[in-house]
mmCIF file of C-alpha atoms in Angstrom:
data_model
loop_
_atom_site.group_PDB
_atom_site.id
_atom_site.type_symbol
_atom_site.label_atom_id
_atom_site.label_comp_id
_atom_site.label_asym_id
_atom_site.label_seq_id
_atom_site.Cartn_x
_atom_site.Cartn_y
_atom_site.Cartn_z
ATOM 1 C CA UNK A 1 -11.334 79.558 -31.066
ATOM 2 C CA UNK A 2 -14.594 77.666 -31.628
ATOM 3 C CA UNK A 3 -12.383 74.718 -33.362
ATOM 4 C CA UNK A 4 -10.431 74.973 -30.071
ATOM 5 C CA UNK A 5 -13.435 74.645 -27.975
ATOM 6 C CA UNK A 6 -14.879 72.121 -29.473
ATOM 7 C CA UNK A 7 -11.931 69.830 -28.759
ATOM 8 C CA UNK A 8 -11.520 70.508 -25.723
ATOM 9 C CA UNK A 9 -15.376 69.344 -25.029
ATOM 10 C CA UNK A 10 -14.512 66.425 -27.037
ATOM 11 C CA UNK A 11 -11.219 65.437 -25.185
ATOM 12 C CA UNK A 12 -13.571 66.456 -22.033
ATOM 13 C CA UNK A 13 -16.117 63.306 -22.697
ATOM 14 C CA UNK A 14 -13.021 61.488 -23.689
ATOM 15 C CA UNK A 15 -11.562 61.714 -19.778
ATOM 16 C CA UNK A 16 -14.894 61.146 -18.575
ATOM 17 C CA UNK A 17 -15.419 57.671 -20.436
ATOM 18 C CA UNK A 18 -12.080 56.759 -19.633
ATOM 19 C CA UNK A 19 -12.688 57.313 -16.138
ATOM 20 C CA UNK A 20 -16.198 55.492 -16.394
ATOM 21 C CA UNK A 21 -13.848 52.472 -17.701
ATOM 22 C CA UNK A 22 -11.578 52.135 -15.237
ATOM 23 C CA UNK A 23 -14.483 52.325 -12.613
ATOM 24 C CA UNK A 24 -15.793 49.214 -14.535
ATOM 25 C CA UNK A 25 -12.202 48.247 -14.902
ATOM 26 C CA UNK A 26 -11.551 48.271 -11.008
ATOM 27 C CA UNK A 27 -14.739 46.765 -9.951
ATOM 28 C CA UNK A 28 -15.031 43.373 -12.199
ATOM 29 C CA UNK A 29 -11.300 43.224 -13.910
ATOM 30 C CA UNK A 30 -10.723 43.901 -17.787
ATOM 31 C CA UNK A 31 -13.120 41.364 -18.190
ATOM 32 C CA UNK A 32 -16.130 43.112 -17.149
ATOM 33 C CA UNK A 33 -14.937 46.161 -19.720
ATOM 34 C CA UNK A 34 -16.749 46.243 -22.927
ATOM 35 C CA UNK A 35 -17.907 49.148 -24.835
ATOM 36 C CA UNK A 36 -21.405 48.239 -23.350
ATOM 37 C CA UNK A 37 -20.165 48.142 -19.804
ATOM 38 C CA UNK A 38 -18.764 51.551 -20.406
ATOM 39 C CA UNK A 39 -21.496 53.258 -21.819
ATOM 40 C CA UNK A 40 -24.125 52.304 -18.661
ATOM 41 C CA UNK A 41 -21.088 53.144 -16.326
ATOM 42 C CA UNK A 42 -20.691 56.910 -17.599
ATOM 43 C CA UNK A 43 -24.820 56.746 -18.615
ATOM 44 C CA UNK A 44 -23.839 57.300 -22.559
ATOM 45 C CA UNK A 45 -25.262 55.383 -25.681
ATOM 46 C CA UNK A 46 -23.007 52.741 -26.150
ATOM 47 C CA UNK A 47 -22.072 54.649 -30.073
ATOM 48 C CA UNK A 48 -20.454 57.525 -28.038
ATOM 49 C CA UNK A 49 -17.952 54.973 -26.353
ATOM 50 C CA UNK A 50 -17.515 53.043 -29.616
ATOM 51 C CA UNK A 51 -16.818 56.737 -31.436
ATOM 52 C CA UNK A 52 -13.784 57.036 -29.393
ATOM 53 C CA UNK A 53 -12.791 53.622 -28.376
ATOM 54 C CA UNK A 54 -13.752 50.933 -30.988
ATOM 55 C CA UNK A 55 -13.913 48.139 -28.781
ATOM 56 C CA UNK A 56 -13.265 46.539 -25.987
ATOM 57 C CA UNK A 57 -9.278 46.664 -27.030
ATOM 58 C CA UNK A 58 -9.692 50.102 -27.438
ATOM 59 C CA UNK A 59 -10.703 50.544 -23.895
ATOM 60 C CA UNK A 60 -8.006 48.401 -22.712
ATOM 61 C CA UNK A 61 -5.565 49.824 -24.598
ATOM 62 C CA UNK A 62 -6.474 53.303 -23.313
ATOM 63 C CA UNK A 63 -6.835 51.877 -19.755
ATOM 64 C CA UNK A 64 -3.442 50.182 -20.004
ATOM 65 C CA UNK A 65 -1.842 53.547 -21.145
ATOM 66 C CA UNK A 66 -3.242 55.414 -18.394
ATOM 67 C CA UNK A 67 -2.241 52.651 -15.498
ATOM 68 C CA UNK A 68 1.248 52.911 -17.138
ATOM 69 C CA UNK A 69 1.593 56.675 -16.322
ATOM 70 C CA UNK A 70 0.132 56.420 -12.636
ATOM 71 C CA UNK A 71 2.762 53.368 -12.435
ATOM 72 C CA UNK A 72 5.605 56.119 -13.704
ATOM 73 C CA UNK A 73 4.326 58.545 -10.791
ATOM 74 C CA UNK A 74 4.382 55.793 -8.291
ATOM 75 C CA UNK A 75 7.563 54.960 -9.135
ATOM 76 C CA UNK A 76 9.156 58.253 -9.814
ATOM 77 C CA UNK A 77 10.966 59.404 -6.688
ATOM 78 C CA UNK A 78 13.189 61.907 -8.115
ATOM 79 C CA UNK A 79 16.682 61.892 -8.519
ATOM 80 C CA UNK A 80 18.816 64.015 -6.101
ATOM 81 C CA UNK A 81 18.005 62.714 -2.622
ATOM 82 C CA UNK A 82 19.649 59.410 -1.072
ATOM 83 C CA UNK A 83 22.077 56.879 -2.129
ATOM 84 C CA UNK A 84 21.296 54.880 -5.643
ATOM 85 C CA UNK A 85 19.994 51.712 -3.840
ATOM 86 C CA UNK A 86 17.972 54.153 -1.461
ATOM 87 C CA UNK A 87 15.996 55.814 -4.541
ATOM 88 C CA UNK A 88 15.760 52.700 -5.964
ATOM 89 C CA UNK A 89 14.240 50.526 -2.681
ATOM 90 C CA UNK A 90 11.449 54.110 -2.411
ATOM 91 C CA UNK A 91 10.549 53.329 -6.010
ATOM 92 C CA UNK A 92 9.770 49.700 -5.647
ATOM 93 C CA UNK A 93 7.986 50.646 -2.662
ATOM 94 C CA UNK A 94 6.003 52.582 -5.105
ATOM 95 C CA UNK A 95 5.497 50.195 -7.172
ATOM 96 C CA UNK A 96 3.980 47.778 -4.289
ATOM 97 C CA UNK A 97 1.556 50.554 -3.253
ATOM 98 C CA UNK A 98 0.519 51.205 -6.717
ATOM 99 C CA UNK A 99 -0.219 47.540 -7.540
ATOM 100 C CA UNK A 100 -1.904 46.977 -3.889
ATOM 101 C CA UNK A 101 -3.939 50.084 -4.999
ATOM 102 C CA UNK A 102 -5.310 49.181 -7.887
ATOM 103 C CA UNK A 103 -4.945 45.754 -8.552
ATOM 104 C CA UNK A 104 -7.072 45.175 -11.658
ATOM 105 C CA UNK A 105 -5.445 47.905 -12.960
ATOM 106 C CA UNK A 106 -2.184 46.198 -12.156
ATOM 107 C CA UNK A 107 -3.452 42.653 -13.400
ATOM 108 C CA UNK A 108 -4.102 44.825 -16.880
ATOM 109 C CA UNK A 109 -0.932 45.725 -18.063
ATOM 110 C CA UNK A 110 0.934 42.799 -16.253
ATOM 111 C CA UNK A 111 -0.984 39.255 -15.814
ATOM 112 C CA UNK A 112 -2.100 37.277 -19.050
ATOM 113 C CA UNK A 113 -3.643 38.899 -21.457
ATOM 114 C CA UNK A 114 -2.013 42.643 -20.888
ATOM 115 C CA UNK A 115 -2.247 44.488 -23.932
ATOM 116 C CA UNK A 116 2.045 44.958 -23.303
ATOM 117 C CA UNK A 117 2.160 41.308 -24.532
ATOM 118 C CA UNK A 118 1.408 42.999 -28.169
ATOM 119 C CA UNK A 119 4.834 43.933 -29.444
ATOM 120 C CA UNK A 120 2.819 46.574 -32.200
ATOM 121 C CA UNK A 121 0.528 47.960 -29.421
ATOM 122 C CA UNK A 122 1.818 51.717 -28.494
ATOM 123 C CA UNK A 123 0.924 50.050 -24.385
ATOM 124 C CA UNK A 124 4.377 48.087 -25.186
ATOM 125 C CA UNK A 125 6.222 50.989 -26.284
ATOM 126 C CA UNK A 126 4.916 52.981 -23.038
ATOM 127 C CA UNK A 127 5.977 49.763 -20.922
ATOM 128 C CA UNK A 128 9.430 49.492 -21.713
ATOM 129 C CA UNK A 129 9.621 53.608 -21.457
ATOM 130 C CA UNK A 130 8.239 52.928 -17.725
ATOM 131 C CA UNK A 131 10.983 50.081 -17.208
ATOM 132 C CA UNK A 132 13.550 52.237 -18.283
ATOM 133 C CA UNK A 133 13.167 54.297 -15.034
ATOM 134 C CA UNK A 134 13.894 50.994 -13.253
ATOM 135 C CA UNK A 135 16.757 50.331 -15.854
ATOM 136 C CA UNK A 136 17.705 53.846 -14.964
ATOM 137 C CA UNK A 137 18.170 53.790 -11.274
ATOM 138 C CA UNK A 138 19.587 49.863 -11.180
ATOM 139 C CA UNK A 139 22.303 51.533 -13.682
ATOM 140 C CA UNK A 140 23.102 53.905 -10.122
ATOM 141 C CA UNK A 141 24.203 50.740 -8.368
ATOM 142 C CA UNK A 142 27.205 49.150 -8.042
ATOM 143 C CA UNK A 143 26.769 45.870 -10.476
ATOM 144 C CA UNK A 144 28.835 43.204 -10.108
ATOM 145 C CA UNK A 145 30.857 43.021 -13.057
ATOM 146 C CA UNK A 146 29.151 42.099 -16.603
ATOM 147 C CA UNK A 147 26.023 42.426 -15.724
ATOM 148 C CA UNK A 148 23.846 44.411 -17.398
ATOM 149 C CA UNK A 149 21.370 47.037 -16.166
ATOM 150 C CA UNK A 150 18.467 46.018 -17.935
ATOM 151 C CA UNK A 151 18.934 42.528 -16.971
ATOM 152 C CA UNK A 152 19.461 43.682 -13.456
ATOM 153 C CA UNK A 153 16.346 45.759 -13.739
ATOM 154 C CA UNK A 154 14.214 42.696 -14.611
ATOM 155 C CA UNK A 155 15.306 40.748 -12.038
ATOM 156 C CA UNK A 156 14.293 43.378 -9.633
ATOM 157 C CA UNK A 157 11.222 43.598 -11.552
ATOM 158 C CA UNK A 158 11.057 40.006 -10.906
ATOM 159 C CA UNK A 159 11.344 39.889 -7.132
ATOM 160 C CA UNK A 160 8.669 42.679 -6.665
ATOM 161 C CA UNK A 161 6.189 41.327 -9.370
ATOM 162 C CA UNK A 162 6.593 37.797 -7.418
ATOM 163 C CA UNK A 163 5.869 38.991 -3.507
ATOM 164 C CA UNK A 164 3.036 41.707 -4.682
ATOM 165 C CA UNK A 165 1.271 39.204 -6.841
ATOM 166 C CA UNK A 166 1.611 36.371 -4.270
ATOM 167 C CA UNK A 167 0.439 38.999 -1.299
ATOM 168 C CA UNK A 168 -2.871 39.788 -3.765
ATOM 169 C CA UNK A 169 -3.884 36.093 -4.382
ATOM 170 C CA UNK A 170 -3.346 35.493 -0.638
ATOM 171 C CA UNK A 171 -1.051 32.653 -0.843
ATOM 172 C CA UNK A 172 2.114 33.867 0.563
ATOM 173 C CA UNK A 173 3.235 32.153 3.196
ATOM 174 C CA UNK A 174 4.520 34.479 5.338
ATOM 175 C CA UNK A 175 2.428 37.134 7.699
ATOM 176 C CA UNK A 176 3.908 40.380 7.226
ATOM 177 C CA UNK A 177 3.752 40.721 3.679
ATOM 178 C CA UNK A 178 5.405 44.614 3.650
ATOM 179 C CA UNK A 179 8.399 42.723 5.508
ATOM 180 C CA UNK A 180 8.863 40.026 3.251
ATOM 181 C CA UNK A 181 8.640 42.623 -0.076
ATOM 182 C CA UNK A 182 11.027 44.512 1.252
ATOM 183 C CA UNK A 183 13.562 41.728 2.694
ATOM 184 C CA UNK A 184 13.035 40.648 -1.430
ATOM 185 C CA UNK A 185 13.856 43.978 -3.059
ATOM 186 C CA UNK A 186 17.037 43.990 -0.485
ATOM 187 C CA UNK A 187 18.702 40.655 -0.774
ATOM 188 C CA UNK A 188 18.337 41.524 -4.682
ATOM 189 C CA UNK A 189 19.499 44.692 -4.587
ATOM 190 C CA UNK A 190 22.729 43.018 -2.260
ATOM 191 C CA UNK A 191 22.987 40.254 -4.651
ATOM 192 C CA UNK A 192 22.601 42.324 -7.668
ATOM 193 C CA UNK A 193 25.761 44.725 -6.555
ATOM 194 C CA UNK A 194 29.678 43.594 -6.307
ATOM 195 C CA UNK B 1 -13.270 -9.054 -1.633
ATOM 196 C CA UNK B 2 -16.260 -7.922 -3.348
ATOM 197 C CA UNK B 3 -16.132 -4.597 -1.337
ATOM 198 C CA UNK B 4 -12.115 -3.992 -2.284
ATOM 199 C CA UNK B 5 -13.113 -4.313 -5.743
ATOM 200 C CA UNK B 6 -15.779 -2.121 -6.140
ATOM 201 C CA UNK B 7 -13.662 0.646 -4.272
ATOM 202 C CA UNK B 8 -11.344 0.405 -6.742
ATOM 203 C CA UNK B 9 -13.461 0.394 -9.622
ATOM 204 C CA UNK B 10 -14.991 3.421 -7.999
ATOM 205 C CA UNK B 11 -11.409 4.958 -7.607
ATOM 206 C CA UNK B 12 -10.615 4.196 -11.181
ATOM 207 C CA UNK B 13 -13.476 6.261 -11.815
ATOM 208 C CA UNK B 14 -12.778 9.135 -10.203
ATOM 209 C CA UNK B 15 -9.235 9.211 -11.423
ATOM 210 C CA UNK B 16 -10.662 9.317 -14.964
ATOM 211 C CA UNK B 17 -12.614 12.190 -13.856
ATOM 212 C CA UNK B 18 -9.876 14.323 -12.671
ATOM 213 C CA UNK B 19 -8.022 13.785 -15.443
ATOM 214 C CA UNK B 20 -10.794 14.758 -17.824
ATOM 215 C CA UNK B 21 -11.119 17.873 -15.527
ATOM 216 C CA UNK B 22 -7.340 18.249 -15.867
ATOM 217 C CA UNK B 23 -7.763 18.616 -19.364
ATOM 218 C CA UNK B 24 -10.744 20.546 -19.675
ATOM 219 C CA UNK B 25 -8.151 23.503 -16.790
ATOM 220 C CA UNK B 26 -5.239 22.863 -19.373
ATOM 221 C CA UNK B 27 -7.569 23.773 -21.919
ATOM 222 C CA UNK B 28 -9.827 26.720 -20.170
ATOM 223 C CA UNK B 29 -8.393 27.599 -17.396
ATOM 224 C CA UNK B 30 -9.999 27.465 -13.688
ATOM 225 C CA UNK B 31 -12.833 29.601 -15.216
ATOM 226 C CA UNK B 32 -13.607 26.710 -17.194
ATOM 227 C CA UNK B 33 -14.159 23.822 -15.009
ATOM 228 C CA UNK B 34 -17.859 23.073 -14.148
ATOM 229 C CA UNK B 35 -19.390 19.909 -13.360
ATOM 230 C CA UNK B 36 -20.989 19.956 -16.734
ATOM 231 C CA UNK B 37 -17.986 20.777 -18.504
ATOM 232 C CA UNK B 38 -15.816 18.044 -16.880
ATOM 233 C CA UNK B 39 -18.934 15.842 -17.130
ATOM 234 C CA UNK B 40 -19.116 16.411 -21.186
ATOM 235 C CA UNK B 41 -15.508 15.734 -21.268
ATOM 236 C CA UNK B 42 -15.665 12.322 -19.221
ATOM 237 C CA UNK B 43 -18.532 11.351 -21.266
ATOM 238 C CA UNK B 44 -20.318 10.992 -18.355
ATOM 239 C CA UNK B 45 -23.728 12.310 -16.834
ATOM 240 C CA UNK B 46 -23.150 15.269 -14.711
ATOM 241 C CA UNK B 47 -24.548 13.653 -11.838
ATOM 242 C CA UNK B 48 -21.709 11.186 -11.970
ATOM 243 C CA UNK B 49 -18.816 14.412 -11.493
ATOM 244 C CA UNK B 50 -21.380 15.587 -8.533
ATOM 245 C CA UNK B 51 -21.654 12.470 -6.608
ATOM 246 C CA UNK B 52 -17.544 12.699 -6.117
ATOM 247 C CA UNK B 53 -16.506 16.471 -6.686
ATOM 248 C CA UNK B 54 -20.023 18.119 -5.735
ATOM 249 C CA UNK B 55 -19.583 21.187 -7.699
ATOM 250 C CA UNK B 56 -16.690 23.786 -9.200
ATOM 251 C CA UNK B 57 -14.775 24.147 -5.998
ATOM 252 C CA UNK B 58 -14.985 21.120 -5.039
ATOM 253 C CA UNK B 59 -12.802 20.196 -8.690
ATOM 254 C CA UNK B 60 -10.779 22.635 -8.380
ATOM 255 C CA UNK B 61 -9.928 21.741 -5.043
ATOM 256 C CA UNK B 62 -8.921 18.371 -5.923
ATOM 257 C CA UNK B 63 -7.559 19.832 -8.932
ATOM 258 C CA UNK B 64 -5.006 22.108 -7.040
ATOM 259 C CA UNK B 65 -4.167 19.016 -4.557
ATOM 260 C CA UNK B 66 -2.581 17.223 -7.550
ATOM 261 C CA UNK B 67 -1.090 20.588 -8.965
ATOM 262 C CA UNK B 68 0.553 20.683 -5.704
ATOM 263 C CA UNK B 69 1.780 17.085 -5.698
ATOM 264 C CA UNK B 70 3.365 17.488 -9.132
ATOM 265 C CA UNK B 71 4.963 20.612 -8.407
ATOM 266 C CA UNK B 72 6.186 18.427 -5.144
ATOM 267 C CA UNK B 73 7.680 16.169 -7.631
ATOM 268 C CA UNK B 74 9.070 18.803 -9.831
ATOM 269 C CA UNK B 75 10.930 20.577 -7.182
ATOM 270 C CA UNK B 76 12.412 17.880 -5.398
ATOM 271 C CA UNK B 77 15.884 17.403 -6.599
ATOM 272 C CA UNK B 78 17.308 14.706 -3.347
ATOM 273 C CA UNK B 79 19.080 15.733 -1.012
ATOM 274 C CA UNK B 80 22.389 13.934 -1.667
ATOM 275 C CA UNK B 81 24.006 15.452 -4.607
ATOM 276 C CA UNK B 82 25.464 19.405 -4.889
ATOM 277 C CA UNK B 83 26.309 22.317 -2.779
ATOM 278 C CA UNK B 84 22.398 23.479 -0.546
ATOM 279 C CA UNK B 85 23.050 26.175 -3.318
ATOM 280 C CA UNK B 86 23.180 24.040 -6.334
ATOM 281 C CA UNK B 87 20.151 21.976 -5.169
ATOM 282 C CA UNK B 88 18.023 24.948 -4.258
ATOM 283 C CA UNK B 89 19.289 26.086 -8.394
ATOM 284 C CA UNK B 90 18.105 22.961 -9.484
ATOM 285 C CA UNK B 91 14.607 23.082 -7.606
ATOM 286 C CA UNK B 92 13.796 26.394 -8.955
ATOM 287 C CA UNK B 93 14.894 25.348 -12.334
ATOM 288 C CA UNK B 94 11.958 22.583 -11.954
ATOM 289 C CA UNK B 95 9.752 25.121 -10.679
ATOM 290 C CA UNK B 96 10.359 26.953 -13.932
ATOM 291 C CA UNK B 97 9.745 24.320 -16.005
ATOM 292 C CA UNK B 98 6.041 23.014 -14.049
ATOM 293 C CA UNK B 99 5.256 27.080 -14.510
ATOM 294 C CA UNK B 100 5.879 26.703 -18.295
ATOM 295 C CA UNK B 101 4.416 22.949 -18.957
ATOM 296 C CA UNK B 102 1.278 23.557 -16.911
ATOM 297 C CA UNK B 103 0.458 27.224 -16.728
ATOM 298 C CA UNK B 104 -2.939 26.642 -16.154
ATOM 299 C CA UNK B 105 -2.313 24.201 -13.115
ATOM 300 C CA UNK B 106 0.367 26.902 -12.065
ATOM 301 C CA UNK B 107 -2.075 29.729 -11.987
ATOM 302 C CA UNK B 108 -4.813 27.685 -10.625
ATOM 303 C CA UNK B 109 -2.204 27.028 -7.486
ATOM 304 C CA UNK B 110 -0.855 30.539 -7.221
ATOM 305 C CA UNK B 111 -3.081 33.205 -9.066
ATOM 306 C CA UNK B 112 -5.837 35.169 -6.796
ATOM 307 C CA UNK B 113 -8.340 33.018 -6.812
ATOM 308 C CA UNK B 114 -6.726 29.868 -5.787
ATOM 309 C CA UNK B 115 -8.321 27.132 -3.299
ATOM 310 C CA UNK B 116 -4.987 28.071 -1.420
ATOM 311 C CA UNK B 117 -6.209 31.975 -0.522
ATOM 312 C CA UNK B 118 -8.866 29.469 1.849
ATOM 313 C CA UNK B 119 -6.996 28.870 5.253
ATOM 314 C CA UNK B 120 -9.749 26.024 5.829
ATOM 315 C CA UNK B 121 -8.694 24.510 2.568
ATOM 316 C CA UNK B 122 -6.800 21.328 2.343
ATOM 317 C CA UNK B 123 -5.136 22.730 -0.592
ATOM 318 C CA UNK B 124 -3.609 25.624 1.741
ATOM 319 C CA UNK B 125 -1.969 22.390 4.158
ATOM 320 C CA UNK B 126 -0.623 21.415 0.896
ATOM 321 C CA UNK B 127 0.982 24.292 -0.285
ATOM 322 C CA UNK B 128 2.428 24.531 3.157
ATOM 323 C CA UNK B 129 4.306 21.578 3.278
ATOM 324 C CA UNK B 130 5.402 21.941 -0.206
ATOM 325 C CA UNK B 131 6.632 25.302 0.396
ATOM 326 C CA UNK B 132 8.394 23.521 3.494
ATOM 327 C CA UNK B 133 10.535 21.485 0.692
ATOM 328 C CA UNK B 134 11.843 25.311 -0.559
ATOM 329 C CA UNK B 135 12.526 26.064 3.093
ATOM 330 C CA UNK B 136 14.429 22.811 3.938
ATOM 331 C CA UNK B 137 16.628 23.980 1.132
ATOM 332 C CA UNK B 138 16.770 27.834 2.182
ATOM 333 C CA UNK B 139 18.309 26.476 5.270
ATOM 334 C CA UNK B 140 20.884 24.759 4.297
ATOM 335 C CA UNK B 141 22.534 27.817 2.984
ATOM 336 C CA UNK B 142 24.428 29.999 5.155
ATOM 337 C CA UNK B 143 21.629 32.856 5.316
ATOM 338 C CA UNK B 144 22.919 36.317 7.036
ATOM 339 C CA UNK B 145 22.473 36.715 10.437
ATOM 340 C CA UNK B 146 19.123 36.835 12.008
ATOM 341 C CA UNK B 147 17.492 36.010 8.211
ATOM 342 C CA UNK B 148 14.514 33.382 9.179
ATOM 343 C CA UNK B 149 14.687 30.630 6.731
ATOM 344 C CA UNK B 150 10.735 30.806 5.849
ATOM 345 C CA UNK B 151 11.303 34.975 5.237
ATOM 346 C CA UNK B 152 14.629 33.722 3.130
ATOM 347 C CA UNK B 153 11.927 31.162 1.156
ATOM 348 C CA UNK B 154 9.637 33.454 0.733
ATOM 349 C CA UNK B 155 12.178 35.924 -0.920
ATOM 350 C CA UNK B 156 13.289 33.017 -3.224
ATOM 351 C CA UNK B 157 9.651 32.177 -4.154
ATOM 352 C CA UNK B 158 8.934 35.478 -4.577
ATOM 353 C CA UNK B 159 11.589 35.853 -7.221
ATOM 354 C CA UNK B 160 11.076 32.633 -9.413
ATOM 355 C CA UNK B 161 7.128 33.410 -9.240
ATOM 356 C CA UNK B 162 7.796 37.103 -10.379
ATOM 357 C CA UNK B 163 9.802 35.801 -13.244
ATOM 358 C CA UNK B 164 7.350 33.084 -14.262
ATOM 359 C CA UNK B 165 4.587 34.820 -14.468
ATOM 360 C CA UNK B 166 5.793 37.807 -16.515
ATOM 361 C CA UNK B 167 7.271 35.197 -18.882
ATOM 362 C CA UNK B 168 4.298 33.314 -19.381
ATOM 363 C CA UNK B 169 2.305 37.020 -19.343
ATOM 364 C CA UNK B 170 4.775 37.460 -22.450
ATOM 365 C CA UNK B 171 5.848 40.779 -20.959
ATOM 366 C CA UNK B 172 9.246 40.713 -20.027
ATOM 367 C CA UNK B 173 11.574 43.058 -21.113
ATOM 368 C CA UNK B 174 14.504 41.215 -21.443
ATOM 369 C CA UNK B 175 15.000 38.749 -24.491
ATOM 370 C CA UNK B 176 16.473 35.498 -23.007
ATOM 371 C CA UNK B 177 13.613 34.405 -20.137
ATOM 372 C CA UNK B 178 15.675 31.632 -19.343
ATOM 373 C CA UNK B 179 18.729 33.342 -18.541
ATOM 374 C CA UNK B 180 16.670 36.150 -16.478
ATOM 375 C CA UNK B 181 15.367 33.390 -14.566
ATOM 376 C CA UNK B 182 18.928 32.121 -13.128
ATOM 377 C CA UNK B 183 19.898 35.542 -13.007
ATOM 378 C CA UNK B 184 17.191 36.537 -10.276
ATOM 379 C CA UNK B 185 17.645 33.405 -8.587
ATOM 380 C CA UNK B 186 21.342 33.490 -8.456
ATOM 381 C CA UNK B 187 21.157 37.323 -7.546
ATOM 382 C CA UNK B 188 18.486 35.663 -5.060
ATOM 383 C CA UNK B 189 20.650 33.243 -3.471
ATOM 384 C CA UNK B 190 23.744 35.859 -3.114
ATOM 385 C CA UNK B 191 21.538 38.390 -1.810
ATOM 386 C CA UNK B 192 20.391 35.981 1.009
ATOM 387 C CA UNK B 193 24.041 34.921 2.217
ATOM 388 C CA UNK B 194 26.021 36.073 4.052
#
């Protein structure tokens, strides 16, 4: 019982760095996280973040992990209700909210630099496990003959990374950026199907 | 006579500045163009980059104007040869291919952050009328009913930018970048039609 305790106060300060990171994390950008940033954030020694954590890696790793599974929820729209292109148009809109959301978070684990470009970081493994969802409901359409679901999938991937990046750097060019997303995600989704 | 010449001279000059700032974004990225740094590079005094370029934004400004022009250049495929859907393949092919060559120009352009998020900036005109170029060649397809041709660019641009930047992010999740490029473009372009 006491060995039980203890962990659970452990995994306790844990969550609470964590969530002192991605405060850091969502007000300056992965670039403002560092161990040191951290510690003042959740008003530690800097030691107690580096006991957990390591480095600044560490953090983004963990932060990278944890975006990942908030991506999943956004994303996740269950599987009985609606047509397969009607599940899958909810779940990008999902997607847009999350990344509109929390864009640094977004920017972590998908611009330059995302700890997913590591093909031996466990943040890759829990990437492609989150694109297999997508893989998973672009599989429900109707694809035109030979082509593949996970290249489907990344082509949808494509269209929504494209108009929610473009909306967050301000540069689109057209006013209702919610219309234009989802006029994207359709003419895919119709182009993508026989 | 005397005048024309020295305006040249002082043109040649601030050509060779640009460039060395050019090289010193290619390098760093926007993050690492100052006055001094493009100064150091020139092997000029500093004062010499402020007298033309006044300070950061005011080189990255000018920097982004001639990011712009050569992804003008890059995308502009004539308009006498092909289907409207073979030339709008080609121009996104040479979209691809500035993205890849230059991703430091292409993020300084596109990225948040960029001059063109200003609407008082020149570099916003720009990226106007060379987002016109993709619309002249939207409309020449035959777009459903009631599509806009600037929503129907948008959706293209949307797509190749999405794919572009998750290449160069080295995140994909499909093997062959190229071939997921013409896939979401073609799936783009079918989508779109009628």
């Amino acid at each position: 019982m006491t060995v039980a305790r203890r962990r659970t106060a452990s995994e306790q300060v844990s969550a609470a760095l964590l969530s002192a990171a991605e405060t850091v994390l969502d007000r300056g950008g992965a670039g403002a996280v560092t161990v040191r940033s951290v510690a003042r954030e959740a008003g530690v020694a800097p030691m107690g973040v580096y006991n957990r954590f390591t480095n600044k890696d560490g953090l983004l790793a963990a932060l990278a992990l944890r975006a990942f599974d908030d991506l999943a929820a956004a994303i996740d729209v269950g599987s009985d209700t609606g047509s397969p292109a009607d599940r899958l148009r909810r779940a990008c809109q999902g997607y847009r909210r999350f990344a509109l959301a929390h864009p640094a978070r977004y920017a972590l684990i998908f611009a330059t630099g995302s700890p997913a470009s590591d093909p031996a970081s466990p943040v890759t493994t829990r990437g492609r496990e989150v694109f297999t969802i997508l893989v998973d409901m672009v599989a429900g359409l109707a694809l035109r003959a030979g082509l593949d679901p996970v290249d489907a999938a990344q082509a949808m991937w494509n269209g929504q990374h494209g108009a929610v990046t473009l909306e967050l750097a301000g540069v689109s060019q057209t006013s209702d950026a919610a219309a234009s997303f989802t006029e994207t995600i359709d003419a895919l989704i119709r182009g993508l199907q026989t």
